[in-house]
mmCIF file of C-alpha atoms in Angstrom:
data_model
loop_
_atom_site.group_PDB
_atom_site.id
_atom_site.type_symbol
_atom_site.label_atom_id
_atom_site.label_comp_id
_atom_site.label_asym_id
_atom_site.label_seq_id
_atom_site.Cartn_x
_atom_site.Cartn_y
_atom_site.Cartn_z
ATOM 1 C CA MET A 187 -45.996 113.459 -99.025
ATOM 2 C CA HIS A 188 -46.311 112.683 -95.442
ATOM 3 C CA LYS A 189 -47.841 109.224 -94.412
ATOM 4 C CA LEU A 190 -50.277 111.123 -92.071
ATOM 5 C CA LEU A 191 -51.483 113.407 -94.743
ATOM 6 C CA LEU A 192 -52.069 110.390 -97.141
ATOM 7 C CA GLN A 193 -54.280 108.685 -94.526
ATOM 8 C CA GLN A 194 -56.340 111.813 -94.217
ATOM 9 C CA LEU A 195 -56.934 111.918 -97.910
ATOM 10 C CA LYS A 196 -57.660 108.308 -98.132
ATOM 11 C CA ARG A 197 -60.522 108.720 -95.361
ATOM 12 C CA LEU A 198 -62.017 111.511 -97.338
ATOM 13 C CA ASP A 199 -61.775 109.579 -100.684
ATOM 14 C CA ILE A 200 -59.448 112.011 -102.168
ATOM 15 C CA GLU A 201 -56.727 110.943 -104.754
ATOM 16 C CA HIS A 202 -53.803 113.166 -104.363
ATOM 17 C CA THR A 203 -53.063 113.011 -107.969
ATOM 18 C CA GLN A 204 -56.581 114.082 -108.993
ATOM 19 C CA PRO A 205 -58.342 117.596 -108.878
ATOM 20 C CA VAL A 206 -60.115 118.142 -105.589
ATOM 21 C CA THR A 207 -63.658 119.330 -105.296
ATOM 22 C CA THR A 208 -64.641 122.527 -103.124
ATOM 23 C CA THR A 209 -66.577 120.286 -100.709
ATOM 24 C CA LYS A 210 -63.878 117.514 -100.246
ATOM 25 C CA PHE A 211 -61.198 120.383 -99.943
ATOM 26 C CA ALA A 212 -63.192 121.964 -97.127
ATOM 27 C CA GLN A 213 -63.443 118.657 -95.426
ATOM 28 C CA LEU A 214 -59.851 118.238 -95.875
ATOM 29 C CA MET A 215 -59.151 121.491 -94.244
ATOM 30 C CA GLU A 216 -61.267 120.588 -91.422
ATOM 31 C CA ARG A 217 -59.526 117.287 -90.948
ATOM 32 C CA VAL A 218 -56.060 119.161 -91.043
ATOM 33 C CA SER A 219 -57.291 121.756 -88.602
ATOM 34 C CA TYR A 220 -58.523 119.003 -86.325
ATOM 35 C CA THR A 221 -55.009 117.327 -86.529
ATOM 36 C CA TYR A 222 -53.271 120.553 -85.507
ATOM 37 C CA GLU A 223 -55.609 121.142 -82.506
ATOM 38 C CA GLU A 224 -54.852 117.553 -81.398
ATOM 39 C CA ASP A 225 -51.225 118.093 -81.778
ATOM 40 C CA ALA A 226 -51.491 121.562 -79.931
ATOM 41 C CA LYS A 227 -53.198 119.693 -77.081
ATOM 42 C CA THR A 228 -50.592 116.996 -76.893
ATOM 43 C CA ILE A 229 -47.652 119.676 -76.946
ATOM 44 C CA SER A 230 -49.593 121.552 -74.240
ATOM 45 C CA LEU A 231 -49.765 118.449 -71.857
ATOM 46 C CA MET A 232 -46.017 117.782 -72.544
ATOM 47 C CA GLN A 233 -45.139 121.362 -71.560
ATOM 48 C CA ASN A 234 -47.321 121.020 -68.456
ATOM 49 C CA ALA A 235 -45.741 117.734 -67.498
ATOM 50 C CA GLN A 236 -42.286 119.003 -68.159
ATOM 51 C CA LYS A 237 -43.097 122.081 -65.909
ATOM 52 C CA VAL A 238 -44.398 119.895 -63.228
ATOM 53 C CA SER A 239 -41.529 117.616 -63.317
ATOM 54 C CA SER A 240 -39.147 120.628 -63.267
ATOM 55 C CA GLU A 241 -40.818 122.043 -60.253
ATOM 56 C CA GLU A 242 -40.784 118.629 -58.462
ATOM 57 C CA MET A 243 -37.243 118.119 -59.310
ATOM 58 C CA GLN A 244 -36.387 121.654 -57.931
ATOM 59 C CA GLU A 245 -38.492 120.985 -54.766
ATOM 60 C CA LEU A 246 -36.721 117.673 -54.348
ATOM 61 C CA TYR A 247 -33.226 119.300 -54.834
ATOM 62 C CA ASN A 248 -34.253 122.148 -52.274
ATOM 63 C CA ALA A 249 -35.214 119.638 -49.751
ATOM 64 C CA LEU A 250 -32.124 117.659 -50.188
ATOM 65 C CA ARG A 251 -29.923 120.666 -50.121
ATOM 66 C CA LYS A 252 -31.634 121.901 -46.971
ATOM 67 C CA GLU A 253 -31.241 118.493 -45.364
ATOM 68 C CA ASN A 254 -27.568 118.360 -46.311
ATOM 69 C CA GLN A 255 -26.991 121.774 -44.953
ATOM 70 C CA GLN A 256 -28.686 120.827 -41.704
ATOM 71 C CA HIS A 257 -26.354 117.827 -41.480
ATOM 72 C CA LEU A 258 -23.460 119.936 -42.335
ATOM 73 C CA ASN A 259 -24.297 122.604 -39.645
ATOM 74 C CA VAL A 260 -24.506 119.881 -37.048
ATOM 75 C CA LEU A 261 -21.225 118.542 -38.013
ATOM 76 C CA ILE A 262 -19.612 122.003 -38.059
ATOM 77 C CA ALA A 263 -21.129 122.942 -34.703
ATOM 78 C CA ASN A 264 -19.358 119.849 -33.009
ATOM 79 C CA ILE A 265 -15.767 120.677 -34.321
ATOM 80 C CA PRO A 266 -13.783 123.406 -33.221
ATOM 81 C CA ASP A 267 -13.049 124.946 -36.623
ATOM 82 C CA LEU A 268 -14.523 127.677 -38.687
ATOM 83 C CA MET A 269 -14.822 126.662 -42.511
ATOM 84 C CA PHE A 270 -15.005 128.948 -45.503
ATOM 85 C CA LEU A 271 -15.318 128.348 -49.308
ATOM 86 C CA ILE A 272 -13.327 131.059 -51.031
ATOM 87 C CA ASP A 273 -12.702 131.268 -54.917
ATOM 88 C CA ILE A 274 -9.599 132.144 -56.657
ATOM 89 C CA SER A 275 -10.295 135.923 -56.585
ATOM 90 C CA GLY A 276 -10.573 135.819 -52.612
ATOM 91 C CA GLN A 277 -14.476 136.089 -52.671
ATOM 92 C CA TYR A 278 -16.339 134.481 -49.772
ATOM 93 C CA ARG A 279 -18.769 131.818 -51.416
ATOM 94 C CA GLU A 280 -19.793 130.128 -48.286
ATOM 95 C CA VAL A 281 -19.395 130.592 -44.421
ATOM 96 C CA TYR A 282 -19.703 127.693 -41.965
ATOM 97 C CA ALA A 283 -19.530 129.031 -38.471
ATOM 98 C CA GLU A 284 -22.471 127.323 -36.498
ATOM 99 C CA LYS A 285 -22.122 128.229 -32.836
ATOM 100 C CA LYS A 286 -18.659 129.969 -33.576
ATOM 101 C CA GLU A 287 -19.898 133.307 -34.786
ATOM 102 C CA HIS A 288 -17.979 135.019 -32.120
ATOM 103 C CA LEU A 289 -14.683 134.023 -33.803
ATOM 104 C CA LEU A 290 -15.808 135.660 -37.201
ATOM 105 C CA LYS A 291 -14.010 138.914 -37.880
ATOM 106 C CA TYR A 292 -17.309 140.270 -39.387
ATOM 107 C CA PRO A 293 -20.803 138.832 -39.384
ATOM 108 C CA LYS A 294 -21.479 136.190 -41.991
ATOM 109 C CA GLU A 295 -23.848 138.356 -44.121
ATOM 110 C CA ILE A 296 -20.977 140.893 -44.467
ATOM 111 C CA LEU A 297 -18.431 138.218 -45.268
ATOM 112 C CA LEU A 298 -20.442 136.841 -48.189
ATOM 113 C CA LYS A 299 -20.433 140.176 -49.755
ATOM 114 C CA SER A 300 -16.702 140.666 -49.343
ATOM 115 C CA THR A 301 -13.274 139.322 -50.579
ATOM 116 C CA ILE A 302 -10.161 138.438 -48.453
ATOM 117 C CA ALA A 303 -8.709 141.963 -49.218
ATOM 118 C CA ASP A 304 -11.752 143.649 -47.941
ATOM 119 C CA ILE A 305 -11.448 141.927 -44.576
ATOM 120 C CA PHE A 306 -7.689 141.727 -43.681
ATOM 121 C CA GLU A 307 -4.782 144.224 -43.695
ATOM 122 C CA PRO A 308 -2.825 144.279 -46.949
ATOM 123 C CA SER A 309 0.116 142.167 -45.890
ATOM 124 C CA LEU A 310 -2.098 139.389 -44.210
ATOM 125 C CA SER A 311 -4.558 139.546 -47.132
ATOM 126 C CA THR A 312 -1.548 138.724 -49.465
ATOM 127 C CA LYS A 313 -0.292 135.989 -47.350
ATOM 128 C CA ILE A 314 -3.704 134.290 -47.345
ATOM 129 C CA MET A 315 -4.444 134.715 -50.977
ATOM 130 C CA GLY A 316 -0.958 133.434 -51.810
ATOM 131 C CA MET A 317 -1.991 130.117 -49.847
ATOM 132 C CA ILE A 318 -5.492 129.887 -51.374
ATOM 133 C CA THR A 319 -4.004 130.365 -55.041
ATOM 134 C CA ASN A 320 -1.302 127.791 -54.533
ATOM 135 C CA SER A 321 -3.796 125.253 -53.326
ATOM 136 C CA ILE A 322 -6.022 125.787 -56.198
ATOM 137 C CA GLN A 323 -3.358 125.842 -58.869
ATOM 138 C CA TYR A 324 -1.269 123.071 -57.694
ATOM 139 C CA ASN A 325 -4.034 120.942 -56.143
ATOM 140 C CA ARG A 326 -2.424 120.735 -52.591
ATOM 141 C CA ALA A 327 -3.153 121.559 -49.173
ATOM 142 C CA ASN A 328 -1.357 124.624 -47.432
ATOM 143 C CA ILE A 329 -1.117 125.794 -43.919
ATOM 144 C CA ILE A 330 -0.346 129.025 -42.188
ATOM 145 C CA GLU A 331 -0.667 130.854 -38.815
ATOM 146 C CA PHE A 332 -1.632 134.410 -38.330
ATOM 147 C CA ASP A 333 -2.946 136.712 -35.696
ATOM 148 C CA THR A 334 -5.704 139.322 -35.996
ATOM 149 C CA THR A 335 -8.086 141.415 -33.809
ATOM 150 C CA ILE A 336 -11.642 140.186 -33.134
ATOM 151 C CA ASN A 337 -13.857 142.211 -30.932
ATOM 152 C CA LYS A 338 -10.967 144.192 -29.758
ATOM 153 C CA LYS A 339 -9.060 141.034 -28.794
ATOM 154 C CA ARG A 340 -6.125 139.571 -30.302
ATOM 155 C CA HIS A 341 -6.666 135.970 -31.581
ATOM 156 C CA TYR A 342 -4.306 133.530 -33.242
ATOM 157 C CA PHE A 343 -5.510 131.060 -36.031
ATOM 158 C CA GLU A 344 -4.067 128.107 -37.689
ATOM 159 C CA VAL A 345 -5.517 128.101 -41.225
ATOM 160 C CA ARG A 346 -5.417 125.063 -43.921
ATOM 161 C CA ALA A 347 -6.315 125.614 -47.455
ATOM 162 C CA ILE A 348 -7.605 122.532 -49.429
ATOM 163 C CA PRO A 349 -8.582 122.721 -52.996
ATOM 164 C CA SER A 350 -12.444 121.896 -53.205
ATOM 165 C CA GLY A 351 -12.443 119.879 -56.372
ATOM 166 C CA LEU A 352 -15.998 121.359 -57.055
ATOM 167 C CA GLN A 353 -17.141 122.136 -60.784
ATOM 168 C CA GLY A 354 -19.570 124.543 -62.134
ATOM 169 C CA GLU A 355 -20.044 127.814 -60.348
ATOM 170 C CA TYR A 356 -17.814 126.658 -57.556
ATOM 171 C CA LYS A 357 -14.756 125.706 -59.719
ATOM 172 C CA ASP A 358 -11.564 127.171 -58.649
ATOM 173 C CA THR A 359 -12.478 127.336 -55.059
ATOM 174 C CA ALA A 360 -10.547 126.201 -51.882
ATOM 175 C CA ILE A 361 -11.987 125.129 -48.506
ATOM 176 C CA LEU A 362 -10.325 126.970 -45.590
ATOM 177 C CA ILE A 363 -10.399 125.285 -42.208
ATOM 178 C CA SER A 364 -9.478 127.815 -39.509
ATOM 179 C CA ARG A 365 -8.824 126.955 -35.917
ATOM 180 C CA ASP A 366 -8.351 129.329 -32.952
ATOM 181 C CA ILE A 367 -5.140 128.472 -31.305
ATOM 182 C CA SER A 368 -5.017 131.587 -28.848
ATOM 183 C CA GLU A 369 -5.335 129.435 -25.938
ATOM 184 C CA ARG A 370 -2.475 127.146 -27.138
ATOM 185 C CA LYS A 371 -0.256 130.132 -27.984
ATOM 186 C CA GLU A 372 -0.832 131.487 -24.436
ATOM 187 C CA GLN A 373 0.238 128.173 -23.030
ATOM 188 C CA ASP A 374 3.266 128.077 -25.123
ATOM 189 C CA ARG A 375 4.145 131.636 -23.908
ATOM 190 C CA THR A 376 3.658 130.637 -20.325
ATOM 191 C CA ARG A 377 5.747 127.624 -20.705
ATOM 192 C CA HIS A 378 8.539 129.545 -22.312
ATOM 193 C CA LEU A 379 8.352 131.969 -19.525
ATOM 194 C CA ILE A 380 8.466 129.459 -16.759
ATOM 195 C CA SER A 381 11.309 127.711 -18.524
ATOM 196 C CA THR A 382 13.314 130.909 -18.833
ATOM 197 C CA ILE A 383 12.770 131.703 -14.980
ATOM 198 C CA PHE A 384 13.583 127.921 -14.168
ATOM 199 C CA ASN A 385 16.853 127.905 -16.215
ATOM 200 C CA GLU A 386 17.970 131.497 -15.358
ATOM 201 C CA ALA A 387 17.230 131.430 -11.689
ATOM 202 C CA THR A 388 20.152 131.614 -9.383
ATOM 203 C CA GLU A 389 18.193 129.639 -6.677
ATOM 204 C CA GLY A 390 18.302 125.841 -6.947
ATOM 205 C CA ILE A 391 14.868 124.549 -8.159
ATOM 206 C CA ILE A 392 14.041 120.813 -7.957
ATOM 207 C CA ILE A 393 10.643 119.296 -9.226
ATOM 208 C CA ALA A 394 9.547 115.956 -7.846
ATOM 209 C CA ASN A 395 6.278 113.853 -8.645
ATOM 210 C CA ASP A 396 3.859 112.591 -6.315
ATOM 211 C CA GLU A 397 5.889 109.653 -5.426
ATOM 212 C CA GLY A 398 8.874 111.821 -4.549
ATOM 213 C CA ARG A 399 10.855 110.997 -7.715
ATOM 214 C CA ILE A 400 12.904 113.824 -8.891
ATOM 215 C CA VAL A 401 11.903 114.709 -12.500
ATOM 216 C CA GLU A 402 13.588 118.090 -13.233
ATOM 217 C CA LEU A 403 16.080 120.444 -11.839
ATOM 218 C CA ASN A 404 17.878 123.687 -12.976
ATOM 219 C CA GLN A 405 21.619 124.274 -13.356
ATOM 220 C CA SER A 406 21.638 126.357 -10.083
ATOM 221 C CA ALA A 407 20.396 123.161 -8.086
ATOM 222 C CA GLU A 408 23.141 121.011 -9.561
ATOM 223 C CA ASP A 409 26.009 123.655 -8.604
ATOM 224 C CA ILE A 410 24.525 124.115 -5.121
ATOM 225 C CA LEU A 411 24.352 120.414 -4.237
ATOM 226 C CA SER A 412 27.709 119.657 -6.328
ATOM 227 C CA ILE A 413 25.718 116.563 -7.784
ATOM 228 C CA LYS A 414 25.368 115.831 -11.404
ATOM 229 C CA LYS A 415 21.836 116.210 -12.898
ATOM 230 C CA GLU A 416 22.009 112.744 -14.334
ATOM 231 C CA THR A 417 22.367 111.359 -10.777
ATOM 232 C CA LEU A 418 19.689 113.314 -9.396
ATOM 233 C CA LEU A 419 17.172 112.323 -11.917
ATOM 234 C CA GLN A 420 17.723 108.765 -11.014
ATOM 235 C CA SER A 421 17.087 109.316 -7.487
ATOM 236 C CA SER A 422 14.277 110.691 -5.085
ATOM 237 C CA LEU A 423 13.689 113.445 -2.354
ATOM 238 C CA HIS A 424 15.221 110.882 0.030
ATOM 239 C CA THR A 425 18.506 111.453 -1.570
ATOM 240 C CA LEU A 426 18.233 115.079 -0.637
ATOM 241 C CA TYR A 427 17.001 114.418 2.892
ATOM 242 C CA SER A 428 20.078 112.328 3.453
ATOM 243 C CA LEU A 429 22.116 115.575 2.918
ATOM 244 C CA ILE A 430 20.174 117.400 5.688
ATOM 245 C CA LEU A 431 20.658 116.979 9.499
ATOM 246 C CA SER A 432 18.168 114.436 10.785
ATOM 247 C CA THR A 433 16.691 116.975 13.382
ATOM 248 C CA LYS A 434 15.889 119.275 10.655
ATOM 249 C CA ARG A 435 14.469 116.525 8.434
ATOM 250 C CA PHE A 436 11.912 115.850 11.293
ATOM 251 C CA THR A 437 10.798 119.490 11.264
ATOM 252 C CA ILE A 438 10.521 119.547 7.526
ATOM 253 C CA ASN A 439 8.691 116.475 7.158
ATOM 254 C CA LYS A 440 6.080 117.456 9.967
ATOM 255 C CA ALA A 441 5.363 120.908 8.398
ATOM 256 C CA ILE A 442 4.774 119.407 4.944
ATOM 257 C CA LEU A 443 2.534 116.660 6.433
ATOM 258 C CA TYR A 444 0.348 119.278 8.379
ATOM 259 C CA LYS A 445 0.832 122.456 6.328
ATOM 260 C CA GLY A 446 1.730 121.292 2.869
ATOM 261 C CA LYS A 447 4.869 123.420 2.806
ATOM 262 C CA TRP A 448 8.067 124.546 4.677
ATOM 263 C CA GLN A 449 10.440 127.301 4.483
ATOM 264 C CA GLY A 450 13.616 128.089 6.418
ATOM 265 C CA GLU A 451 17.415 127.681 6.693
ATOM 266 C CA ILE A 452 19.230 124.455 6.651
ATOM 267 C CA ASP A 453 22.938 123.184 6.567
ATOM 268 C CA ILE A 454 23.512 120.908 3.583
ATOM 269 C CA LYS A 455 26.384 118.274 3.377
ATOM 270 C CA GLN A 456 27.941 118.310 0.053
ATOM 271 C CA LYS A 457 29.557 115.552 -1.590
ATOM 272 C CA ASP A 458 33.056 116.878 -0.584
ATOM 273 C CA ASN A 459 31.879 116.874 2.982
ATOM 274 C CA LYS A 460 31.836 120.719 3.058
ATOM 275 C CA THR A 461 28.629 122.204 4.743
ATOM 276 C CA LEU A 462 26.684 124.627 2.850
ATOM 277 C CA HIS A 463 24.219 126.933 4.682
ATOM 278 C CA ALA A 464 21.040 127.546 2.548
ATOM 279 C CA LEU A 465 17.649 128.868 2.596
ATOM 280 C CA ILE A 466 14.915 126.432 1.120
#
C-alpha cells in the first residue's frame, strides 16, 4: 500500500487490516478527494508554468531570429552577391537579396514557392541542379558561370554552391552565392576586341606611358620601323623621335604641347638608312 495512503489512514485512526465503520470510511473518502484536488491544482500550476515558459522561449527565439535576420540583411546588403538556400530537390528555402532585388529573375515571394526547374530553362536548370546535388552529396564547393535574361537584359553570373551543413528541416541544402559578372564580361569582350584590332591592324601602333616609355607595340610597328619589339620595349619615344627629321620633331612637339595631338606625314630613317614615307 502506498505510503501516502497509509499516512491518511493513520490520521483518521483507521487500521488498514480491520473493518472500517461507515463514518470513518466517509472521512477517508473526503481525505482522498482533498488529496486529488491538491494534486489537480499542482498539475494545473505546472502546466501553466510550462505553457508560460514555452511561450517565453518562443518569444526569445523569435526575437533572436529577428535580430540575426537583421544582422544578416545588413551583411548581405553590403556585399555584391545574391544568396539562396536551396534543397536537394531544387526548392528555394531562403532568398537573401537585400538591396539587390533588381538582380532576381523573379520576385522573392515567387522564388520561395518555386524550384530551380520552374525558374530556368531546362538545360540551365539541369546544369545548376547538377552543381547543387554534387555539393550536397560530396560535401564540397562547386562553381559555374551562366547567362540569363532579367528584365529584358542579358546578365552573366558566377555561382558557387556550398553545402550548408544544417540539420533538421534544412538538412540536405546548399547555399548558392551568385555574383553578377556582366560588367566584367563586357570588359573582357572589349579587351579582346581591342587586342584583335591592335594585333591585326596594318598600321603600326605604339603605346607609351606618361613618362614616354614604350610599353606595347604591334607587329606592324615592328615591321615598319625594322626594329625588334624587345629593343623598342627597352626604350622611349625619344628613340622614335631620333628617326624623324629635327624640323618635323619641333612641329610635332609643339602640336602635342598645345593641342595634345598631331597628325601628318613624316619621313622615317630606318635601321638600314632607308627612308620611309609614313603618315602618323
